[in-house]
């Protein structure tokens, strides 16, 4: 189990650039890197410098900034299993290179056209070149579309690469989001057992399993998880940084204590603004309804002890919980709490009477908070009807 010692590979500036509305300027990329470094992201993955001239310029600018400002985060770039990609990547001065090649029948036929033997040969050539040119660079090899690959092909490739003794870690990718947690656990567990290398998991969210699969990978011994802010990426994106933090926090807060959690709302809002999207109302931690309580029995318990209905403490993320009270489901304990906030002293029977009035009016149309306040103030002044 790697919950205690895992690392985040934050891929907003690589996988995230593949999101439909994501176009990051150089200045925006620098801002994102600074904030992710402050948050505590151990590694940041960037788009391949071969993607475009500006992509290469951005990799160089980010790497220079990270070194000049002595940041703790390490900069990686993601490349195809081609020598020309490796040459350009190493020339940018990145700390690490992530090499990937498809191994599923679909990608072998329609992406690169290589057989498994040719995949192994290409990997050996590219990985050997990188290690010869840069003995200290962090090197990862990953299969693409791992969970639609034939198991025999998959293990043949991984074992051949591991036997080279050149890479620091192996990557497992649920490229189209089809894996079950049990499948992720089985593959990661086998790779840990067979190779002894660090294992990285990259999981897409097409069927809603990215977070569950990431945790299954960690339970099975994975050491690195790819994330993006708000989960942006190709199609439905990948494991969201906030979602992974939320899941691990609810298992044990100490698992994410190394991160500056109060920066998460800023990160989410920054990406939402740049991509011109709204943060989903039910987003992990930062959604508008994440800490809003409405039902009367919920509100009563939360007012007495927030842990009654909260597994996550919003204070740890610099967020305030809210109690929705101007509706038909409201309870008199929530209304009494609002009266106390206003500095009003009311008998319980009066509060209960106000509550029934709110419920009756809310059956027609919910009341705004100022409208609820007006009713309470009127009751305090003895003019409530």
CSV table of C-alpha atoms in Angstrom, one decimal:
chain,number,residue,atom,x,y,z
A,1,UNK,CA,0.0,0.0,0.0
A,2,UNK,CA,1.5,3.4,-1.1
A,3,UNK,CA,-1.0,5.8,0.5
A,4,UNK,CA,1.8,7.0,2.8
A,5,UNK,CA,4.5,7.5,0.1
A,6,UNK,CA,2.8,8.3,-3.2
A,7,UNK,CA,3.6,11.3,-5.4
A,8,UNK,CA,1.4,13.3,-7.7
A,9,UNK,CA,2.4,13.8,-11.3
A,10,UNK,CA,0.4,16.9,-12.1
A,11,UNK,CA,-0.5,16.8,-15.8
A,12,UNK,CA,-2.7,19.9,-16.3
A,13,UNK,CA,0.0,21.3,-18.6
A,14,UNK,CA,0.1,18.1,-20.7
A,15,UNK,CA,-3.0,16.0,-20.5
A,16,UNK,CA,-5.0,19.1,-19.5
A,17,UNK,CA,-3.9,20.9,-22.7
A,18,UNK,CA,-5.9,18.2,-24.5
A,19,UNK,CA,-9.1,19.4,-22.9
A,20,UNK,CA,-11.6,21.0,-25.4
A,21,UNK,CA,-11.3,24.6,-24.2
A,22,UNK,CA,-7.8,24.6,-22.8
A,23,UNK,CA,-5.3,26.9,-24.4
A,24,UNK,CA,-2.7,28.1,-22.0
A,25,UNK,CA,-0.5,31.1,-22.7
A,26,UNK,CA,3.1,31.1,-21.5
A,27,UNK,CA,2.3,33.4,-18.6
A,28,UNK,CA,-0.6,31.3,-17.6
A,29,UNK,CA,1.6,28.2,-17.6
A,30,UNK,CA,4.2,29.9,-15.4
A,31,UNK,CA,1.4,30.9,-13.0
A,32,UNK,CA,0.0,27.4,-12.9
A,33,UNK,CA,3.5,25.9,-12.2
A,34,UNK,CA,4.2,28.4,-9.4
A,35,UNK,CA,0.8,27.6,-7.7
A,36,UNK,CA,1.3,23.8,-8.1
A,37,UNK,CA,4.7,24.1,-6.7
A,38,UNK,CA,3.3,26.0,-3.7
A,39,UNK,CA,0.6,23.4,-3.3
A,40,UNK,CA,3.3,20.7,-3.1
A,41,UNK,CA,2.9,18.8,-6.4
A,42,UNK,CA,6.0,16.6,-6.6
A,43,UNK,CA,6.2,16.5,-10.4
A,44,UNK,CA,4.6,18.5,-13.2
A,45,UNK,CA,4.3,17.0,-16.7
A,46,UNK,CA,4.4,19.2,-19.8
A,47,UNK,CA,3.4,18.7,-23.4
A,48,UNK,CA,6.1,17.3,-25.7
A,49,UNK,CA,8.4,20.0,-27.1
A,50,UNK,CA,7.7,18.5,-30.5
A,51,UNK,CA,4.0,19.4,-30.4
A,52,UNK,CA,4.7,23.0,-31.6
A,53,UNK,CA,7.4,25.7,-31.6
A,54,UNK,CA,5.5,27.4,-28.7
A,55,UNK,CA,5.3,24.1,-26.8
A,56,UNK,CA,9.0,23.8,-26.9
A,57,UNK,CA,9.5,27.4,-25.9
A,58,UNK,CA,7.2,26.9,-23.0
A,59,UNK,CA,9.0,23.8,-21.8
A,60,UNK,CA,12.2,25.7,-21.8
A,61,UNK,CA,10.7,28.8,-20.0
A,62,UNK,CA,9.2,26.6,-17.3
A,63,UNK,CA,12.3,24.6,-16.8
A,64,UNK,CA,14.4,27.8,-16.5
A,65,UNK,CA,12.0,29.3,-14.0
A,66,UNK,CA,11.9,26.2,-11.8
A,67,UNK,CA,15.7,26.0,-11.7
A,68,UNK,CA,16.2,29.7,-11.2
A,69,UNK,CA,13.6,29.9,-8.4
A,70,UNK,CA,14.9,26.7,-6.8
A,71,UNK,CA,11.4,25.1,-6.8
A,72,UNK,CA,10.9,21.7,-5.2
A,73,UNK,CA,8.7,20.4,-8.0
A,74,UNK,CA,10.3,18.4,-10.8
A,75,UNK,CA,9.5,19.1,-14.5
A,76,UNK,CA,8.8,16.2,-16.8
A,77,UNK,CA,7.8,16.0,-20.5
A,78,UNK,CA,5.8,13.4,-22.2
A,79,UNK,CA,7.1,12.0,-25.5
A,80,UNK,CA,6.4,9.3,-28.1
A,81,UNK,CA,8.8,6.3,-28.2
A,82,UNK,CA,10.9,7.9,-30.9
A,83,UNK,CA,14.5,9.0,-30.8
A,84,UNK,CA,13.8,12.4,-32.4
A,85,UNK,CA,11.4,13.1,-29.5
A,86,UNK,CA,14.0,12.1,-27.0
A,87,UNK,CA,16.7,14.3,-28.6
A,88,UNK,CA,14.4,17.4,-28.4
A,89,UNK,CA,13.2,16.6,-24.9
A,90,UNK,CA,16.6,16.2,-23.4
A,91,UNK,CA,17.8,19.5,-25.0
A,92,UNK,CA,15.1,21.4,-23.0
A,93,UNK,CA,16.8,20.5,-19.7
A,94,UNK,CA,13.8,18.8,-18.1
A,95,UNK,CA,14.3,16.7,-15.0
A,96,UNK,CA,12.5,13.7,-16.4
A,97,UNK,CA,11.2,12.1,-19.6
A,98,UNK,CA,8.0,10.1,-19.9
A,99,UNK,CA,8.1,7.7,-22.8
A,100,UNK,CA,4.9,6.1,-24.1
A,101,UNK,CA,3.8,3.7,-26.8
A,102,UNK,CA,0.5,1.9,-27.5
A,103,UNK,CA,0.2,-1.8,-26.9
A,104,UNK,CA,-3.5,-2.5,-27.6
A,105,UNK,CA,-4.5,-4.2,-30.9
A,106,UNK,CA,-6.4,-1.0,-31.8
A,107,UNK,CA,-3.3,1.3,-31.3
A,108,UNK,CA,-0.9,-1.2,-32.8
A,109,UNK,CA,-3.0,-1.2,-36.0
A,110,UNK,CA,-4.1,2.4,-36.2
A,111,UNK,CA,-1.5,4.4,-34.3
A,112,UNK,CA,2.1,3.3,-34.9
A,113,UNK,CA,1.7,0.0,-36.9
A,114,UNK,CA,4.4,-1.9,-34.9
A,115,UNK,CA,4.3,-5.5,-33.7
A,116,UNK,CA,5.0,-6.3,-30.1
A,117,UNK,CA,8.6,-7.3,-31.0
A,118,UNK,CA,9.0,-3.9,-32.8
A,119,UNK,CA,7.6,-2.1,-29.8
A,120,UNK,CA,10.2,-3.8,-27.5
A,121,UNK,CA,13.0,-3.0,-29.9
A,122,UNK,CA,11.9,0.7,-30.2
A,123,UNK,CA,11.7,1.0,-26.5
A,124,UNK,CA,15.1,-0.4,-26.0
A,125,UNK,CA,16.6,1.9,-28.6
A,126,UNK,CA,15.0,5.1,-27.2
A,127,UNK,CA,15.4,4.3,-23.5
A,128,UNK,CA,19.1,3.4,-24.1
A,129,UNK,CA,19.7,6.6,-25.9
A,130,UNK,CA,18.1,8.7,-23.2
A,131,UNK,CA,20.1,7.0,-20.4
A,132,UNK,CA,23.3,7.3,-22.3
A,133,UNK,CA,22.8,11.0,-22.9
A,134,UNK,CA,21.4,11.8,-19.5
A,135,UNK,CA,22.4,9.3,-16.8
A,136,UNK,CA,20.6,11.3,-14.1
A,137,UNK,CA,17.3,12.1,-15.8
A,138,UNK,CA,14.2,10.5,-14.3
A,139,UNK,CA,13.0,8.0,-16.9
A,140,UNK,CA,9.6,6.4,-17.2
A,141,UNK,CA,8.2,3.9,-19.8
A,142,UNK,CA,4.5,3.5,-20.1
A,143,UNK,CA,2.2,1.4,-22.3
A,144,UNK,CA,-0.8,3.2,-23.8
A,145,UNK,CA,-4.2,1.7,-23.6
A,146,UNK,CA,-2.9,-0.9,-21.1
A,147,UNK,CA,-6.3,-2.4,-20.2
A,148,UNK,CA,-7.3,-3.2,-23.8
A,149,UNK,CA,-3.9,-4.8,-24.5
A,150,UNK,CA,-3.5,-8.5,-24.5
A,151,UNK,CA,-2.1,-9.6,-21.1
A,152,UNK,CA,0.6,-11.7,-22.7
A,153,UNK,CA,1.7,-8.7,-24.9
A,154,UNK,CA,1.6,-6.4,-21.9
A,155,UNK,CA,3.8,-8.4,-19.6
A,156,UNK,CA,6.2,-9.2,-22.4
A,157,UNK,CA,6.8,-5.5,-23.0
A,158,UNK,CA,7.0,-4.6,-19.3
A,159,UNK,CA,9.4,-7.4,-18.4
A,160,UNK,CA,11.6,-6.7,-21.4
A,161,UNK,CA,11.8,-3.0,-20.5
A,162,UNK,CA,12.4,-3.8,-16.8
A,163,UNK,CA,15.2,-6.2,-17.7
A,164,UNK,CA,17.1,-3.3,-19.5
A,165,UNK,CA,17.6,-1.7,-16.0
A,166,UNK,CA,17.2,1.8,-17.5
A,167,UNK,CA,13.9,3.2,-16.2
A,168,UNK,CA,13.0,4.5,-12.8
A,169,UNK,CA,9.3,3.6,-13.1
A,170,UNK,CA,6.7,1.9,-15.3
A,171,UNK,CA,3.5,3.5,-16.3
A,172,UNK,CA,0.1,1.9,-16.6
A,173,UNK,CA,-2.6,3.8,-18.6
A,174,UNK,CA,-6.3,3.3,-18.7
A,175,UNK,CA,-6.4,5.4,-21.8
A,176,UNK,CA,-10.1,5.1,-22.7
A,177,UNK,CA,-11.4,4.7,-19.1
A,178,UNK,CA,-12.6,1.1,-19.3
A,179,UNK,CA,-10.8,-0.5,-16.3
A,180,UNK,CA,-12.4,-1.7,-13.1
A,181,UNK,CA,-10.6,-1.1,-9.8
A,182,UNK,CA,-10.0,-4.9,-9.6
A,183,UNK,CA,-8.3,-4.9,-12.9
A,184,UNK,CA,-6.1,-2.0,-12.0
A,185,UNK,CA,-5.2,-3.7,-8.7
A,186,UNK,CA,-4.3,-6.9,-10.4
A,187,UNK,CA,-2.1,-5.4,-13.0
A,188,UNK,CA,-0.3,-3.0,-10.7
A,189,UNK,CA,0.2,-5.6,-8.1
A,190,UNK,CA,1.7,-8.0,-10.6
A,191,UNK,CA,4.1,-5.4,-11.9
A,192,UNK,CA,5.3,-4.5,-8.4
A,193,UNK,CA,5.9,-8.1,-7.7
A,194,UNK,CA,7.6,-9.0,-11.0
A,195,UNK,CA,9.7,-5.8,-11.5
A,196,UNK,CA,10.2,-4.1,-8.1
A,197,UNK,CA,10.0,-0.8,-10.0
A,198,UNK,CA,8.0,2.3,-9.1
A,199,UNK,CA,4.6,2.2,-10.8
A,200,UNK,CA,2.6,5.2,-12.2
A,201,UNK,CA,-1.1,5.1,-12.9
A,202,UNK,CA,-2.8,7.3,-15.5
A,203,UNK,CA,-6.6,6.8,-15.5
A,204,UNK,CA,-9.2,8.4,-17.7
A,205,UNK,CA,-12.7,9.2,-16.4
A,206,UNK,CA,-14.9,8.1,-19.4
A,207,UNK,CA,-17.0,5.8,-17.2
A,208,UNK,CA,-16.5,7.6,-13.8
A,209,UNK,CA,-13.9,5.3,-12.3
A,210,UNK,CA,-10.7,7.4,-12.4
A,211,UNK,CA,-10.5,8.2,-8.7
A,212,UNK,CA,-11.5,4.7,-7.6
A,213,UNK,CA,-9.0,3.2,-10.1
A,214,UNK,CA,-6.2,5.6,-8.8
A,215,UNK,CA,-6.9,4.4,-5.2
A,216,UNK,CA,-6.9,0.8,-6.3
A,217,UNK,CA,-3.5,1.4,-7.9
A,218,UNK,CA,-2.2,2.9,-4.7
A,219,UNK,CA,-3.5,0.0,-2.6
A,220,UNK,CA,-1.8,-2.4,-5.0
A,221,UNK,CA,1.6,-0.6,-4.6
A,222,UNK,CA,1.6,2.2,-7.2
A,223,UNK,CA,3.9,5.1,-6.2
A,224,UNK,CA,2.7,7.8,-8.6
A,225,UNK,CA,-0.7,9.0,-9.7
A,226,UNK,CA,-1.3,11.3,-12.7
A,227,UNK,CA,-3.8,14.1,-12.1
A,228,UNK,CA,-5.1,17.3,-13.6
A,229,UNK,CA,-6.8,20.3,-11.9
A,230,UNK,CA,-10.6,19.8,-12.2
A,231,UNK,CA,-9.8,16.6,-14.0
A,232,UNK,CA,-9.5,18.3,-17.4
A,233,UNK,CA,-8.1,16.3,-20.3
A,234,UNK,CA,-8.9,14.4,-23.4
A,235,UNK,CA,-12.7,13.7,-23.6
A,236,UNK,CA,-13.9,13.4,-20.0
A,237,UNK,CA,-10.4,13.9,-18.6
A,238,UNK,CA,-8.4,12.0,-16.0
A,239,UNK,CA,-8.2,11.7,-12.2
A,240,UNK,CA,-8.9,15.2,-10.8
A,241,UNK,CA,-6.4,16.5,-8.3
A,242,UNK,CA,-9.1,17.6,-5.9
A,243,UNK,CA,-11.0,14.3,-6.2
A,244,UNK,CA,-7.9,12.3,-5.4
A,245,UNK,CA,-7.2,14.6,-2.4
A,246,UNK,CA,-10.8,14.2,-1.2
A,247,UNK,CA,-10.7,10.4,-1.5
A,248,UNK,CA,-7.4,10.1,0.4
A,249,UNK,CA,-8.4,12.7,3.0
A,250,UNK,CA,-11.5,10.6,3.9
A,251,UNK,CA,-9.3,7.5,4.4
A,252,UNK,CA,-6.8,9.3,6.6
A,253,UNK,CA,-6.0,13.0,6.7
A,254,UNK,CA,-2.3,12.4,7.1
A,255,UNK,CA,-2.1,11.0,3.6
A,256,UNK,CA,-2.6,14.5,2.1
A,257,UNK,CA,-1.1,16.5,5.0
A,258,UNK,CA,2.0,17.2,2.8
A,259,UNK,CA,0.0,19.4,0.5
A,260,UNK,CA,-1.1,23.0,1.0
A,261,UNK,CA,-4.8,22.1,0.9
A,262,UNK,CA,-6.1,25.7,1.2
A,263,UNK,CA,-4.6,26.4,-2.3
A,264,UNK,CA,-7.0,23.9,-3.9
A,265,UNK,CA,-9.9,26.4,-4.4
A,266,UNK,CA,-7.4,28.8,-6.1
A,267,UNK,CA,-6.1,26.1,-8.4
A,268,UNK,CA,-9.6,25.0,-9.4
A,269,UNK,CA,-10.8,28.6,-10.0
A,270,UNK,CA,-7.7,29.5,-11.9
A,271,UNK,CA,-8.2,26.6,-14.4
A,272,UNK,CA,-12.0,27.2,-14.6
A,273,UNK,CA,-11.3,30.9,-15.5
A,274,UNK,CA,-8.7,30.1,-18.1
A,275,UNK,CA,-10.8,27.4,-19.7
A,276,UNK,CA,-13.9,29.5,-19.5
A,277,UNK,CA,-15.9,26.8,-17.7
A,278,UNK,CA,-17.8,26.7,-14.4
A,279,UNK,CA,-16.6,24.6,-11.5
A,280,UNK,CA,-19.3,21.9,-11.3
A,281,UNK,CA,-21.8,22.4,-8.5
A,282,UNK,CA,-20.9,18.9,-7.2
A,283,UNK,CA,-17.2,19.2,-7.6
A,284,UNK,CA,-15.0,17.5,-5.0
A,285,UNK,CA,-14.4,20.0,-2.2
A,286,UNK,CA,-14.8,23.2,-4.3
A,287,UNK,CA,-18.2,22.8,-5.8
A,288,UNK,CA,-20.8,25.3,-4.7
A,289,UNK,CA,-22.9,22.7,-3.0
A,290,UNK,CA,-20.0,20.6,-1.5
A,291,UNK,CA,-20.7,21.9,2.0
A,292,UNK,CA,-24.3,23.1,1.8
A,293,UNK,CA,-26.8,21.3,4.1
A,294,UNK,CA,-30.5,21.6,3.5
A,295,UNK,CA,-32.7,18.9,5.1
A,296,UNK,CA,-33.8,19.7,8.6
A,297,UNK,CA,-32.4,16.6,10.2
A,298,UNK,CA,-29.0,17.1,8.5
A,299,UNK,CA,-28.9,20.8,9.5
A,300,UNK,CA,-29.7,20.0,13.2
A,301,UNK,CA,-26.9,17.4,13.4
A,302,UNK,CA,-24.4,19.4,11.6
A,303,UNK,CA,-25.0,22.4,13.8
A,304,UNK,CA,-24.4,20.2,16.8
A,305,UNK,CA,-21.4,18.4,15.3
A,306,UNK,CA,-20.3,18.9,11.7
A,307,UNK,CA,-18.8,15.4,11.5
A,308,UNK,CA,-22.4,14.1,11.7
A,309,UNK,CA,-22.8,14.6,8.0
A,310,UNK,CA,-19.3,15.7,6.9
A,311,UNK,CA,-16.4,13.4,6.2
A,312,UNK,CA,-14.3,16.4,5.0
A,313,UNK,CA,-13.7,19.5,7.2
A,314,UNK,CA,-14.1,22.6,4.9
A,315,UNK,CA,-11.9,24.6,7.2
A,316,UNK,CA,-8.9,22.5,6.1
A,317,UNK,CA,-9.5,23.9,2.6
A,318,UNK,CA,-10.3,27.5,3.6
A,319,UNK,CA,-14.0,26.9,2.7
A,320,UNK,CA,-17.1,27.8,4.8
A,321,UNK,CA,-20.0,25.4,5.2
A,322,UNK,CA,-23.5,26.7,4.7
A,323,UNK,CA,-27.0,25.9,5.9
A,324,UNK,CA,-29.8,26.4,3.5
A,325,UNK,CA,-32.9,27.5,5.4
A,326,UNK,CA,-35.5,29.2,3.1
A,327,UNK,CA,-37.2,26.1,1.8
A,328,UNK,CA,-39.9,23.6,2.7
A,329,UNK,CA,-37.4,21.0,4.2
A,330,UNK,CA,-36.0,23.4,6.7
A,331,UNK,CA,-36.0,22.6,10.4
A,332,UNK,CA,-36.5,24.8,13.4
A,333,UNK,CA,-33.0,24.2,14.7
A,334,UNK,CA,-31.5,25.8,11.6
A,335,UNK,CA,-33.9,28.7,11.9
A,336,UNK,CA,-32.9,29.1,15.6
A,337,UNK,CA,-29.2,29.1,14.5
A,338,UNK,CA,-29.9,31.9,12.1
A,339,UNK,CA,-31.7,33.9,14.8
A,340,UNK,CA,-28.6,33.5,17.0
A,341,UNK,CA,-26.4,34.7,14.2
A,342,UNK,CA,-28.5,37.8,13.9
A,343,UNK,CA,-28.2,38.4,17.7
A,344,UNK,CA,-32.0,37.8,18.3
A,345,UNK,CA,-33.4,36.1,21.4
A,346,UNK,CA,-36.5,34.1,20.6
A,347,UNK,CA,-38.5,31.5,22.5
A,348,UNK,CA,-38.4,28.0,21.0
A,349,UNK,CA,-42.2,28.2,20.3
A,350,UNK,CA,-41.7,31.4,18.4
A,351,UNK,CA,-38.9,30.0,16.3
A,352,UNK,CA,-41.1,27.0,15.6
A,353,UNK,CA,-43.9,29.3,14.5
A,354,UNK,CA,-41.6,31.2,12.2
A,355,UNK,CA,-40.3,27.9,10.8
A,356,UNK,CA,-43.9,26.7,9.9
A,357,UNK,CA,-44.5,30.1,8.1
A,358,UNK,CA,-41.3,29.6,6.1
A,359,UNK,CA,-42.3,26.1,5.1
A,360,UNK,CA,-45.7,27.2,4.0
A,361,UNK,CA,-44.4,30.1,1.9
A,362,UNK,CA,-41.6,27.9,0.5
A,363,UNK,CA,-44.2,25.5,-0.8
A,364,UNK,CA,-45.1,28.2,-3.3
A,365,UNK,CA,-41.5,29.7,-3.7
A,366,UNK,CA,-38.3,29.4,-1.7
A,367,UNK,CA,-37.4,32.3,0.5
A,368,UNK,CA,-34.2,34.3,0.2
A,369,UNK,CA,-32.0,34.7,3.3
A,370,UNK,CA,-33.1,38.4,3.6
A,371,UNK,CA,-36.7,37.3,3.6
A,372,UNK,CA,-36.1,34.8,6.3
A,373,UNK,CA,-34.2,37.4,8.3
A,374,UNK,CA,-37.2,39.8,8.0
A,375,UNK,CA,-39.5,37.2,9.5
A,376,UNK,CA,-37.1,36.6,12.4
A,377,UNK,CA,-36.7,40.3,13.1
A,378,UNK,CA,-40.4,40.8,13.0
A,379,UNK,CA,-40.9,38.0,15.5
A,380,UNK,CA,-38.2,39.5,17.8
A,381,UNK,CA,-40.1,42.8,17.6
A,382,UNK,CA,-43.4,41.2,18.4
A,383,UNK,CA,-45.0,42.0,15.1
A,384,UNK,CA,-44.8,38.5,13.5
A,385,UNK,CA,-48.1,37.2,12.0
